[in-house]
Amino acid sequence: MKFMKILMASAAAIGAMSVGASAENSGPVRIGVLTDVSGQFSHESGDGAITAVKMAVEDFGGKVLDRPLEVVVADHQNKPEVAVATAREWYESQGVTMINNLINSGIALAVTQVAKDEDKIAIVNGSGSSRLTNDGCTPNSIHYSYDTYALANGTASQLISQGMKNWFFLTADYAFGHALEADATQIVKADGGEVSGSVRYPIETSDHSAFMLQAQASPAQVVALAGSGTTFVNAVKSASEFGLGASGKTVAGLLVWDTDVHSLGLDTAQGMILTNAFYWDRDDETRAFAKRFQERVGRPPHMGDAGDYSSTIHYLKAVQSAGTTDTQQVMAKMRETPVNDFFAKNGKIREDGRMVHDMYVYQVKTPAESAGEWDILKLVTTIPGDKAFRPLSESQCPLVK
């Protein structure tokens, strides 16, 4: 009798598992957008990231594997503890299989580890720290749009080729700023340049005067701003007010979003050299996507928005091809399938999680060169993907064999 009770209990458990599995396989596939909705990075993520992912879901047909697609959204408030708790809840109890955007490098580094722990997928488009595919790499995460190495590589190499070899860094004091300064310093020195000094400033500061005086007093030809969002915009305005450009120094932005240039205005930003993964006016394909995006958001897409869309489509194609949402099967499909769309041609996801694609060095137009409100950049040079990103030979990622 005892044996029969155990057998019946086992059969009931197996039956319950089968019903649960059936429900799971027929229920919605949920994609999460974990982003900064209202904080200092919201112009580089926020509504643009949410809209881009929703557009990708709509363009894919609203379902995959005959299951409806749903997009869930949360504001991480630039607090790692909020981001980690949200990601864990989404993965464990909300049926989320992939989280996208993840602006703020400290948050991205934390959430990619949650994805690894939960055996789910995280795709980073908002954040830039190259640690995400270096010592912080995971088998469950992809760094898609850009990173600090590629940004520094493009901008530093271009300016050093013009003879500007002496550098000074004004660095925002957080994970992204530190990574950007470290990568840029490595590239400047490798290209025969030197660093005269650096100063780190709190990201919430509104008074940059002490930091600008140190930059002004340095012998540097280039004052490089390592920061993002409102932090970067305020620093550029301070540099202009202190006359760094007028004194003969070149102000270089190591991460410059299109929205930053628009906020600054061409009078202030003109002539700045920057590196980017995407520009809305690059070709007919980018212009077609930009037209659709701008109708919904009120501005053209930048590289984060374009990456959010492209990576979501790439993920959904991999799910469809794999015939499952199983993480490792989908990751394998994403790695073996090239990315060919308006964002990238022949893009490839490496074993360290880096999506390798061409990067572009641009110069901000003068007011006289601009034909419209968002006509802000002109192409200087294209950097092939295999030259833009950190080579695997220098990688500290344990997944690289």
PDB file of C-alpha atoms in Angstrom, residues 128-131 133 143 146-155 179-180 182-184 186-187 190 275 354 359 387-391 394:
ATOM      1  CA  GLY A 128      29.527  50.569 -22.919  1.00  0.00           C
ATOM      2  CA  SER A 129      32.049  49.083 -20.479  1.00  0.00           C
ATOM      3  CA  SER A 130      34.285  46.655 -22.353  1.00  0.00           C
ATOM      4  CA  ARG A 131      34.468  44.592 -19.148  1.00  0.00           C
ATOM      5  CA  THR A 133      33.100  40.983 -22.848  1.00  0.00           C
ATOM      6  CA  HIS A 143      27.305  43.204 -25.903  1.00  0.00           C
ATOM      7  CA  TYR A 146      29.280  49.555 -28.957  1.00  0.00           C
ATOM      8  CA  ASP A 147      31.867  49.436 -26.181  1.00  0.00           C
ATOM      9  CA  THR A 148      34.494  51.623 -24.571  1.00  0.00           C
ATOM     10  CA  TYR A 149      37.350  49.944 -26.432  1.00  0.00           C
ATOM     11  CA  ALA A 150      35.845  50.632 -29.868  1.00  0.00           C
ATOM     12  CA  LEU A 151      34.916  54.218 -28.955  1.00  0.00           C
ATOM     13  CA  ALA A 152      38.379  54.994 -27.628  1.00  0.00           C
ATOM     14  CA  ASN A 153      40.062  53.148 -30.478  1.00  0.00           C
ATOM     15  CA  GLY A 154      38.286  55.176 -33.149  1.00  0.00           C
ATOM     16  CA  THR A 155      38.557  58.618 -31.599  1.00  0.00           C
ATOM     17  CA  ALA A 179      36.419  51.828 -18.347  1.00  0.00           C
ATOM     18  CA  LEU A 180      36.434  54.499 -21.047  1.00  0.00           C
ATOM     19  CA  ALA A 182      41.340  52.922 -19.146  1.00  0.00           C
ATOM     20  CA  ASP A 183      40.676  51.780 -22.719  1.00  0.00           C
ATOM     21  CA  ALA A 184      41.532  55.178 -24.187  1.00  0.00           C
ATOM     22  CA  GLN A 186      45.855  52.003 -23.418  1.00  0.00           C
ATOM     23  CA  ILE A 187      45.212  52.990 -27.047  1.00  0.00           C
ATOM     24  CA  ALA A 190      50.014  52.059 -27.884  1.00  0.00           C
ATOM     25  CA  THR A 275      33.088  57.378 -32.810  1.00  0.00           C
ATOM     26  CA  ARG A 354      30.959  40.782 -28.385  1.00  0.00           C
ATOM     27  CA  MET A 359      32.318  51.350 -36.380  1.00  0.00           C
ATOM     28  CA  LYS A 387      39.920  46.374 -36.263  1.00  0.00           C
ATOM     29  CA  ALA A 388      37.404  48.235 -34.114  1.00  0.00           C
ATOM     30  CA  PHE A 389      37.006  45.949 -31.094  1.00  0.00           C
ATOM     31  CA  ARG A 390      39.452  44.422 -28.636  1.00  0.00           C
ATOM     32  CA  PRO A 391      41.177  41.439 -30.273  1.00  0.00           C
ATOM     33  CA  GLU A 394      44.087  40.403 -25.523  1.00  0.00           C
TER      34      GLU A 394
END
